Short mmCIF file of C-alpha atoms in Angstrom, two decimals:
data_model
loop_
_atom_site.label_atom_id
_atom_site.label_comp_id
_atom_site.label_asym_id
_atom_site.label_seq_id
_atom_site.Cartn_x
_atom_site.Cartn_y
_atom_site.Cartn_z
CA MET A 1 334.38 44.02 88.62
CA PRO A 2 334.87 40.38 88.85
CA LYS A 3 332.74 38.60 91.52
CA ALA A 4 334.86 37.97 94.76
CA PRO A 5 335.30 34.32 95.70
CA GLN A 6 333.56 32.90 98.66
CA ALA A 7 335.63 32.97 101.84
CA ASP A 8 336.69 29.48 103.04
CA ALA A 9 337.66 30.30 106.70
CA ILE A 10 337.14 32.95 109.37
CA VAL A 11 339.61 33.64 112.21
CA LEU A 12 338.02 35.36 115.13
CA PHE A 13 340.49 37.40 117.09
CA GLY A 14 339.05 37.93 120.53
CA GLY A 15 337.37 34.62 119.98
CA VAL A 16 336.16 33.95 123.49
CA GLY A 17 335.28 37.60 124.25
CA ASP A 18 331.65 38.91 124.86
CA LEU A 19 330.99 39.84 121.16
CA ALA A 20 332.15 36.51 119.82
CA LEU A 21 330.16 34.43 122.38
CA ARG A 22 326.99 36.52 122.24
CA MET A 23 326.80 37.42 118.54
CA LEU A 24 329.40 35.79 116.21
CA PHE A 25 329.32 32.10 117.13
CA PRO A 26 325.43 32.07 117.29
CA SER A 27 325.28 33.91 113.84
CA LEU A 28 327.69 31.36 112.34
CA TYR A 29 325.78 28.35 113.76
CA PHE A 30 322.59 29.66 112.31
CA LEU A 31 324.13 30.42 108.93
CA ASP A 32 325.23 26.72 109.15
CA ALA A 33 321.76 25.50 110.07
CA ASP A 34 320.36 27.35 106.93
CA GLY A 35 322.97 25.96 104.57
CA PHE A 36 324.72 29.16 103.92
CA LEU A 37 328.35 28.22 105.12
CA PRO A 38 330.46 26.75 102.35
CA ASP A 39 331.55 23.11 102.34
CA GLY A 40 334.78 22.83 104.42
CA PHE A 41 334.45 26.43 105.82
CA ARG A 42 336.63 26.62 108.95
CA ILE A 43 335.96 28.63 112.04
CA ILE A 44 339.15 29.39 114.05
CA ALA A 45 338.90 31.30 117.38
CA ALA A 46 341.96 33.07 118.60
CA ALA A 47 342.76 34.62 122.05
CA ARG A 48 345.60 34.80 124.45
CA ALA A 49 344.25 32.31 127.13
CA GLU A 50 345.18 28.63 126.93
CA ILE A 51 341.74 26.85 126.82
CA PRO A 52 341.40 22.98 126.44
CA ARG A 53 339.40 21.86 123.46
CA ASP A 54 336.43 20.48 125.43
CA GLU A 55 336.20 23.58 127.55
CA PHE A 56 336.10 25.82 124.41
CA GLU A 57 333.49 23.70 122.74
CA ALA A 58 331.36 23.80 126.02
CA MET A 59 331.66 27.71 125.93
CA VAL A 60 330.49 27.98 122.28
CA ARG A 61 327.72 25.50 122.79
CA GLY A 62 326.30 27.42 125.81
CA ALA A 63 326.52 30.52 123.83
CA VAL A 64 324.70 29.09 120.81
CA ALA A 65 322.02 27.14 122.95
CA GLN A 66 321.18 30.57 124.74
CA ARG A 67 320.31 32.30 121.32
CA ALA A 68 318.67 29.22 119.86
CA SER A 69 315.66 29.54 122.38
CA PRO A 70 312.74 29.03 121.81
CA GLN A 71 314.05 26.42 119.49
CA ALA A 72 316.17 23.76 121.03
CA LEU A 73 319.77 23.29 119.72
CA ASP A 74 319.61 21.04 116.67
CA GLU A 75 322.15 18.27 117.48
CA ASP A 76 322.55 17.36 113.82
CA VAL A 77 323.49 21.05 113.01
CA TRP A 78 325.71 21.22 116.11
CA GLY A 79 327.42 18.00 115.09
CA ARG A 80 328.31 19.54 111.72
CA PHE A 81 329.19 22.87 113.26
CA VAL A 82 331.56 21.58 115.91
CA GLN A 83 333.68 19.93 113.30
CA ARG A 84 334.36 23.46 111.82
CA LEU A 85 335.60 24.84 115.09
CA ASP A 86 339.18 25.26 116.18
CA TYR A 87 340.79 27.36 118.87
CA ARG A 88 344.39 28.70 119.06
CA ALA A 89 346.04 30.65 121.91
CA VAL A 90 348.08 33.34 120.29
CA ASP A 91 349.13 37.04 120.82
CA ALA A 92 347.68 38.56 117.71
CA THR A 93 349.97 41.63 117.71
CA LYS A 94 353.04 39.50 117.38
CA ALA A 95 353.88 38.08 113.77
CA ASP A 96 356.08 35.28 115.22
CA ARG A 97 353.14 34.17 117.43
CA LEU A 98 350.75 33.70 114.59
CA THR A 99 352.19 30.42 113.26
CA ALA A 100 349.44 28.59 115.03
CA ILE A 101 346.97 30.53 112.89
CA THR A 102 348.90 29.57 109.63
CA GLU A 103 348.64 25.78 110.63
CA ALA A 104 344.94 26.11 111.54
CA LEU A 105 344.10 27.78 108.23
CA GLY A 106 345.84 24.89 106.29
CA GLU A 107 345.02 25.22 102.58
CA ALA A 108 342.35 28.04 103.07
CA GLN A 109 342.76 30.54 100.21
CA ALA A 110 340.31 33.24 101.09
CA PRO A 111 340.34 33.73 104.96
CA ILE A 112 338.34 36.33 106.78
CA PHE A 113 340.12 37.92 109.78
CA TYR A 114 337.49 39.29 112.21
CA LEU A 115 338.81 41.74 114.81
CA ALA A 116 336.45 41.45 117.68
CA LEU A 117 338.98 43.57 119.73
CA SER A 118 339.50 47.04 121.08
CA PRO A 119 340.25 49.53 118.16
CA SER A 120 343.64 50.33 119.99
CA LEU A 121 344.77 46.88 118.74
CA TYR A 122 343.74 47.19 115.06
CA VAL A 123 347.04 48.52 113.81
CA GLY A 124 349.16 46.04 115.68
CA VAL A 125 347.05 42.95 114.49
CA CYS A 126 347.23 44.20 110.77
CA GLU A 127 350.92 44.56 110.92
CA ALA A 128 351.35 41.17 112.54
CA LEU A 129 349.11 39.55 109.92
CA ALA A 130 351.29 40.93 107.11
CA GLY A 131 354.41 40.14 108.93
CA ALA A 132 353.33 36.54 109.30
CA GLY A 133 352.59 36.36 105.55
CA LEU A 134 348.92 35.55 106.31
CA ILE A 135 347.40 38.16 103.87
CA ASN A 136 346.69 37.54 100.22
CA PRO A 137 344.55 39.25 97.57
CA GLN A 138 341.65 37.09 98.44
CA SER A 139 341.90 37.87 102.29
CA ARG A 140 339.22 40.03 103.94
CA ILE A 141 339.45 41.91 107.30
CA VAL A 142 336.35 42.88 109.36
CA LEU A 143 336.60 45.66 111.91
CA GLU A 144 333.93 46.77 114.37
CA LYS A 145 333.14 50.46 114.53
CA PRO A 146 333.94 53.06 115.84
CA ILE A 147 337.20 53.16 114.00
CA GLY A 148 339.24 55.40 116.20
CA HIS A 149 337.98 58.17 118.55
CA ASP A 150 338.44 61.10 116.35
CA LEU A 151 339.35 62.07 112.74
CA GLU A 152 343.18 61.90 113.36
CA SER A 153 343.23 58.58 115.07
CA SER A 154 340.57 57.23 112.53
CA ARG A 155 343.02 58.24 109.62
CA GLY A 156 345.92 56.52 111.42
CA ILE A 157 344.01 53.22 111.64
CA ASN A 158 342.72 53.50 107.96
CA ALA A 159 346.29 54.23 106.66
CA ALA A 160 347.62 51.22 108.54
CA LEU A 161 345.06 49.07 106.96
CA ALA A 162 345.73 50.53 103.52
CA GLU A 163 349.31 49.42 103.93
CA VAL A 164 348.34 45.83 103.89
CA PHE A 165 344.74 45.72 102.45
CA GLU A 166 343.06 47.04 99.49
CA GLU A 167 339.88 49.00 100.36
CA GLU A 168 337.68 46.26 98.79
CA GLN A 169 339.09 43.81 101.21
CA VAL A 170 338.22 45.89 104.29
CA PHE A 171 334.74 45.51 105.93
CA ARG A 172 333.98 47.99 108.59
CA ILE A 173 330.97 46.78 110.39
CA ASP A 174 328.02 48.61 111.96
CA HIS A 175 325.65 45.82 113.03
CA TYR A 176 322.60 48.26 112.75
CA LEU A 177 322.90 47.86 108.99
CA GLY A 178 322.28 44.07 109.31
CA LYS A 179 318.92 44.65 110.85
CA GLU A 180 316.01 43.61 108.75
CA THR A 181 314.00 46.65 109.34
CA VAL A 182 317.04 48.97 108.27
CA GLN A 183 317.20 47.19 104.98
CA ASN A 184 313.28 47.33 104.77
CA LEU A 185 313.84 51.01 104.86
CA ILE A 186 315.74 50.94 101.58
CA ALA A 187 313.00 48.67 100.02
CA LEU A 188 310.35 51.16 101.33
CA ARG A 189 311.88 54.14 99.84
CA PHE A 190 313.03 52.92 96.58
CA ALA A 191 310.70 50.07 95.74
CA ASN A 192 307.33 52.08 96.12
CA THR A 193 306.01 55.02 94.09
CA LEU A 194 303.91 55.80 97.05
CA PHE A 195 306.89 57.03 99.28
CA GLU A 196 309.77 58.21 97.20
CA PRO A 197 307.92 61.22 95.51
CA LEU A 198 306.96 62.35 99.10
CA TRP A 199 310.45 61.97 100.58
CA ASN A 200 311.53 65.68 100.49
CA ASN A 201 310.90 68.96 102.21
CA LEU A 202 307.70 69.57 100.23
CA THR A 203 305.91 66.92 102.42
CA ILE A 204 307.96 65.95 105.38
CA ASP A 205 308.07 68.35 108.32
CA HIS A 206 310.87 66.83 110.32
CA VAL A 207 312.62 63.62 111.29
CA GLN A 208 313.45 62.16 114.78
CA ILE A 209 316.00 59.40 115.35
CA THR A 210 316.16 58.12 118.87
CA VAL A 211 318.71 55.43 120.18
CA ALA A 212 317.90 55.03 123.86
CA GLU A 213 319.44 52.68 126.28
CA THR A 214 318.40 51.71 129.83
CA GLU A 215 321.76 50.45 130.93
CA GLY A 216 324.44 52.50 132.58
CA VAL A 217 328.22 52.45 131.64
CA GLY A 218 329.08 50.13 134.35
CA ASP A 219 332.60 48.56 133.99
CA ARG A 220 332.94 49.96 130.40
CA TRP A 221 333.75 53.29 131.80
CA PRO A 222 337.46 53.26 130.82
CA TYR A 223 336.38 53.02 127.21
CA TYR A 224 333.31 55.23 127.50
CA ASP A 225 335.03 58.05 129.30
CA GLU A 226 337.40 58.56 126.45
CA HIS A 227 334.51 58.50 123.83
CA GLY A 228 331.26 59.64 125.37
CA ALA A 229 327.77 59.46 123.75
CA LEU A 230 328.87 61.54 120.89
CA ARG A 231 331.71 59.67 119.65
CA ASP A 232 330.43 56.17 120.76
CA MET A 233 326.88 56.53 119.35
CA VAL A 234 326.29 59.55 117.28
CA GLN A 235 329.33 58.99 115.02
CA ASN A 236 328.53 55.19 114.86
CA HIS A 237 324.87 54.12 114.64
CA VAL A 238 322.90 57.48 114.64
CA LEU A 239 324.65 58.90 111.55
CA GLN A 240 324.34 55.72 109.68
CA LEU A 241 320.52 55.74 110.24
CA LEU A 242 320.49 59.38 109.19
CA CYS A 243 322.22 58.72 106.06
CA LEU A 244 319.77 55.99 105.08
CA VAL A 245 316.89 58.24 105.61
CA ALA A 246 318.39 61.20 103.79
CA MET A 247 320.37 59.75 100.92
CA GLU A 248 319.49 60.20 97.34
CA PRO A 249 318.26 57.25 95.19
CA PRO A 250 321.45 55.15 94.35
CA SER A 251 321.76 54.06 90.65
CA ASP A 252 321.57 50.47 91.79
CA MET A 253 322.15 48.31 94.81
CA GLU A 254 325.85 47.81 94.18
CA ALA A 255 328.17 48.74 97.03
CA GLU A 256 329.80 51.77 95.67
CA SER A 257 326.46 53.24 94.41
CA LEU A 258 324.95 52.98 97.97
CA ARG A 259 328.06 54.22 99.77
CA ASN A 260 328.53 57.14 97.45
CA GLU A 261 325.10 58.47 98.28
CA LYS A 262 325.67 58.04 102.08
CA VAL A 263 328.99 60.05 101.75
CA LYS A 264 326.96 62.94 100.04
CA VAL A 265 324.69 63.23 102.94
CA LEU A 266 327.53 63.55 105.38
CA ARG A 267 329.19 66.14 103.16
CA SER A 268 325.77 68.10 103.38
CA LEU A 269 325.56 68.16 107.10
CA ARG A 270 325.64 71.73 108.42
CA PRO A 271 328.64 72.21 110.70
CA PHE A 272 328.14 73.28 114.25
CA THR A 273 329.65 76.68 115.47
CA ARG A 274 330.38 78.26 118.88
CA GLN A 275 327.52 80.69 118.09
CA ASP A 276 324.74 78.00 117.47
CA VAL A 277 325.86 75.10 119.49
CA ALA A 278 324.03 76.07 122.62
CA GLN A 279 320.64 76.44 120.78
CA ALA A 280 321.15 73.31 118.56
CA SER A 281 322.60 70.72 120.84
CA VAL A 282 322.33 69.35 124.52
CA ARG A 283 324.99 67.43 126.52
CA GLY A 284 323.81 65.42 129.58
CA GLN A 285 325.27 63.04 132.14
CA TYR A 286 323.14 60.83 134.13
CA ALA A 287 322.80 61.42 137.91
CA ALA A 288 321.41 58.91 140.51
CA GLY A 289 317.77 58.06 140.03
CA VAL A 290 315.39 55.16 139.50
CA ALA A 291 315.81 53.07 136.38
CA GLN A 292 313.57 50.03 135.55
CA GLY A 293 312.05 50.15 138.94
CA GLN A 294 315.48 50.01 140.67
CA SER A 295 317.85 52.54 142.28
CA ALA A 296 320.64 53.48 139.98
CA THR A 297 323.93 55.14 140.72
CA SER A 298 325.30 58.31 138.85
CA TYR A 299 327.88 57.98 136.13
CA GLU A 300 330.42 59.60 138.29
CA GLU A 301 329.83 57.18 141.03
CA GLU A 302 330.35 54.22 138.53
CA ARG A 303 333.58 55.84 137.29
CA GLY A 304 334.79 56.75 140.90
CA GLN A 305 335.51 60.37 140.31
CA GLU A 306 334.25 63.45 138.62
CA SER A 307 334.06 63.47 134.84
CA ALA A 308 332.97 65.78 132.09
CA THR A 309 331.98 62.96 129.72
CA GLU A 310 328.40 63.05 128.22
CA THR A 311 326.10 60.06 128.47
CA PHE A 312 323.41 61.85 126.59
CA VAL A 313 323.32 63.95 123.40
CA ALA A 314 320.32 65.68 121.63
CA LEU A 315 321.10 67.50 118.37
CA ARG A 316 319.16 69.60 115.81
CA VAL A 317 320.78 68.69 112.56
CA ASP A 318 320.23 70.42 109.15
CA ILE A 319 321.12 68.98 105.87
CA ASP A 320 322.02 71.61 103.36
CA ASN A 321 320.87 70.26 99.96
CA TRP A 322 317.76 70.61 97.82
CA ARG A 323 315.88 67.70 99.07
CA TRP A 324 316.10 68.45 102.73
CA ALA A 325 316.49 72.24 103.00
CA GLY A 326 314.37 73.48 105.86
CA VAL A 327 313.61 70.06 107.32
CA PRO A 328 315.20 69.64 110.83
CA PHE A 329 316.50 66.30 111.87
CA PHE A 330 316.38 65.77 115.69
CA LEU A 331 318.83 63.22 116.98
CA ARG A 332 319.04 61.90 120.63
CA THR A 333 320.89 59.14 122.30
CA GLY A 334 321.81 58.24 125.89
CA LYS A 335 322.20 55.91 128.67
CA ARG A 336 320.05 55.27 131.81
CA LEU A 337 316.89 56.29 129.68
CA PRO A 338 313.37 55.02 130.67
CA GLU A 339 313.24 52.38 127.74
CA ARG A 340 315.38 50.68 125.38
CA ARG A 341 314.47 51.98 121.98
CA THR A 342 315.96 52.56 118.52
CA GLN A 343 313.56 54.36 116.43
CA ILE A 344 313.18 56.56 113.37
CA ALA A 345 309.98 58.71 113.26
CA ILE A 346 309.28 60.59 109.99
CA GLN A 347 306.77 63.32 110.55
CA PHE A 348 304.83 64.45 107.43
CA LYS A 349 303.32 67.85 107.15
CA GLY A 350 299.59 68.27 107.72
CA VAL A 351 296.99 68.58 105.07
CA PRO A 352 297.17 72.16 103.53
CA HIS A 353 293.37 72.63 104.24
CA SER A 354 291.05 70.77 106.31
CA ILE A 355 287.46 70.21 104.99
CA PHE A 356 286.47 68.64 108.39
CA GLY A 357 284.97 71.16 110.73
CA GLY A 358 283.35 70.78 114.10
CA GLN A 359 284.49 67.99 116.32
CA ALA A 360 286.79 66.57 113.64
CA GLU A 361 288.94 69.52 113.47
CA GLY A 362 290.72 68.51 116.64
CA ASP A 363 290.88 64.91 115.54
CA LEU A 364 293.10 65.60 112.46
CA VAL A 365 296.71 64.71 113.02
CA ALA A 366 299.47 64.68 110.32
CA ASN A 367 300.70 61.28 108.91
CA ARG A 368 303.70 59.74 110.54
CA LEU A 369 305.93 56.82 109.49
CA VAL A 370 307.48 55.20 112.41
CA ILE A 371 310.45 52.67 112.04
CA ASP A 372 311.26 50.54 115.12
CA LEU A 373 314.61 48.72 115.17
CA GLN A 374 314.70 47.58 118.75
CA PRO A 375 313.56 45.94 121.06
CA ASP A 376 311.05 44.98 118.45
CA GLU A 377 311.42 45.53 114.56
CA ASP A 378 308.42 47.00 112.84
CA ILE A 379 307.26 49.72 110.52
CA GLU A 380 304.09 51.63 111.19
CA LEU A 381 302.30 54.37 109.16
CA LEU A 382 299.89 56.44 110.95
CA LEU A 383 296.84 57.22 108.71
CA MET A 384 293.68 59.19 109.29
CA ASN A 385 290.17 57.53 108.81
CA LYS A 386 286.64 57.95 109.89
CA ALA A 387 285.78 57.03 113.29
CA PRO A 388 283.02 54.20 113.48
CA GLY A 389 279.45 55.31 114.36
CA ILE A 390 277.59 58.53 113.94
CA SER A 391 277.59 61.97 115.72
CA GLN A 392 275.68 65.14 115.57
CA GLY A 393 278.74 67.24 115.11
CA GLY A 394 279.62 65.87 111.60
CA MET A 395 282.21 63.20 110.79
CA ARG A 396 284.62 62.28 113.50
CA LEU A 397 288.09 61.20 112.59
CA GLN A 398 290.68 58.80 114.12
CA SER A 399 294.19 57.83 113.50
CA LEU A 400 294.80 54.31 112.38
CA PRO A 401 298.28 52.69 112.84
CA LEU A 402 298.92 50.52 109.94
CA SER A 403 301.81 47.85 110.33
CA LEU A 404 303.93 47.67 107.12
CA SER A 405 305.99 44.92 108.73
CA LEU A 406 305.49 41.24 107.50
CA LEU A 407 307.42 40.16 110.74
CA ARG A 408 304.19 39.49 112.62
CA ALA A 409 302.39 38.08 109.68
CA TYR A 410 305.08 35.32 109.26
CA SER A 411 305.78 34.80 112.96
CA GLY A 412 304.77 31.46 114.61
CA PRO A 413 305.28 30.19 118.09
CA ASN A 414 308.71 28.93 117.18
CA ALA A 415 309.83 31.97 115.00
CA ARG A 416 313.28 33.22 115.56
CA ARG A 417 314.35 36.69 114.88
CA ARG A 418 317.49 36.81 112.92
CA ILE A 419 320.71 38.31 114.49
CA ALA A 420 321.94 41.24 112.45
CA TYR A 421 325.44 39.75 112.28
CA GLU A 422 324.07 36.81 110.28
CA ARG A 423 323.40 38.94 107.25
CA LEU A 424 326.63 40.90 107.59
CA ILE A 425 328.84 37.78 108.11
CA LEU A 426 327.26 36.02 105.08
CA ASP A 427 327.99 39.32 103.05
CA VAL A 428 331.76 39.16 104.12
CA ILE A 429 331.82 35.54 103.00
CA LEU A 430 330.28 36.43 99.61
CA GLY A 431 332.44 39.58 99.28
CA ASN A 432 329.48 42.01 99.20
CA SER A 433 330.38 45.27 100.83
CA ALA A 434 327.15 47.12 100.34
CA LEU A 435 326.04 47.20 104.06
CA PHE A 436 329.56 48.09 105.20
CA VAL A 437 331.28 51.50 105.64
CA ARG A 438 333.99 52.98 103.38
CA ARG A 439 336.88 54.70 104.50
CA ASP A 440 335.91 58.28 103.24
CA GLU A 441 332.52 57.74 104.96
CA VAL A 442 334.12 56.97 108.23
CA GLU A 443 336.43 60.01 108.02
CA GLN A 444 333.71 62.34 106.81
CA ALA A 445 331.46 61.37 109.79
CA TRP A 446 334.37 61.91 112.22
CA ARG A 447 335.12 65.29 110.54
CA TRP A 448 331.57 66.48 111.34
CA VAL A 449 331.52 64.93 114.93
CA ASP A 450 334.84 66.42 115.72
CA GLY A 451 333.39 69.76 114.66
CA VAL A 452 330.48 69.23 117.27
CA ALA A 453 332.95 68.56 119.95
CA GLU A 454 335.17 71.59 119.12
CA ALA A 455 332.08 73.87 119.04
CA TRP A 456 331.19 72.42 122.61
CA ALA A 457 334.69 73.23 123.83
CA GLU A 458 334.70 76.78 122.39
CA ALA A 459 331.32 77.43 123.91
CA GLY A 460 332.36 76.02 127.28
CA MET A 461 329.39 73.62 127.13
CA THR A 462 329.48 71.00 129.91
CA PRO A 463 327.12 68.07 130.46
CA LYS A 464 323.88 68.92 132.45
CA PRO A 465 322.75 66.29 134.89
CA TYR A 466 319.60 64.24 134.47
CA ALA A 467 318.07 61.75 136.65
CA ALA A 468 318.63 58.12 135.64
CA GLY A 469 315.35 56.78 134.23
CA SER A 470 314.32 60.13 132.81
CA TRP A 471 314.48 61.30 129.06
CA GLY A 472 317.55 63.44 129.54
CA PRO A 473 318.10 67.02 130.62
CA ALA A 474 315.33 69.56 130.41
CA GLY A 475 317.37 71.12 127.56
CA ALA A 476 316.52 68.24 125.31
CA PHE A 477 312.86 69.07 125.32
CA ALA A 478 313.62 72.75 125.05
CA LEU A 479 315.64 72.00 121.93
CA ILE A 480 312.74 70.46 119.94
CA GLU A 481 310.19 72.81 121.28
CA ARG A 482 312.15 75.89 120.01
CA ALA A 483 311.35 74.47 116.61
CA GLY A 484 307.69 74.08 117.38
CA ARG A 485 307.85 70.20 117.61
CA ALA A 486 307.89 67.63 120.27
CA TRP A 487 309.68 64.23 120.84
CA TYR A 488 307.59 61.32 119.70
CA ASP A 489 307.21 59.29 122.92
#
């Protein structure tokens, strides 16, 4: 396949929205600071509001300055960056209103269209771009996941995309895949003979994936009430992490090789049925409680009326293939939990026979690999070693956490942790889709998630209340305890 040309412009639809100001403009600024933006690369923000040029520049500068801390905004970089910026007030769903974008793009031949918008607008914007003649074989389009809210709606959006873009032009973004530690997971598995031979059901006891948030839904409830934790987080971020942990070694690092293996994992997920869903899943909804030291209202109070939407999900997932047969994957995600945490914990089996008797017998614990994605990125391996000193009862053992992350080693007082979007935007500019999600992967994930939702409906499972600031309903602990395990907290 010929190498894709570098993009020469990016159009940010939703260009003064929360995502653009918090993540996209700062990411583009830092890419510019590091010399990654091509010469002449244009950044065009588009939204419906009429905003004067000086006010727009002030908004972007404030957003970038906030993310530049503890480093001050580099005035030389900002002077170069601001020359790239443009703002146009348009209705992106109307082809006849996009002439301003055509003018702003000028002679750009390989533009990126970034839809920082509600998924409900994706189809309309794609049709408008095509109607305005803005799409060519070198154009690229970026869409935020989730794509749709179920398999049917996802297929509709993907079909509309396919009418105007080739699949290699479509970049479905999941920002978790841009995190340094997620990419380190790939290196850890496939660049070390120490781990890959052990990455199977012979040595791994179980895997836990936790995506915990402390915030409530707040004013996002109109979107969230339609999706819930299952469709908002499990289908989106959690399944991506599961795929990276469980996939077979790809033949190389090319996009199709990586994405083929992730699709195989999704196809191997055991479907949920009405008979087993009560034992293998938990739905919860936060009630009033105390979160982060402050009183927190319930989800229904935030919404203003009763709701059967889940804000917490815990699942036992089984992967029916040779590598993972018999290894349970425990997934949990929710809002109003005690701490903000995204973590993968890979629990290895214990040694088959302990030679350490006496006091050491109770010291021995199995190895564990813990991958933290947020709030801090780190990889930690729990090993056993001899405890210092002597004792009458024989050798004493202790667990030793070994950090495998170089983040701390190379961190200084002015170090800046990269925004995940930096890596992903650069990949779009270069035309590298390895860290993006292919159409069949999105639809296979929705097929499985829809099966979970259907099993809930058939079994009449409604969300159980849990106090804000807790780790979810009691059933979440029973779920993992039935398998003889415990959550890693």
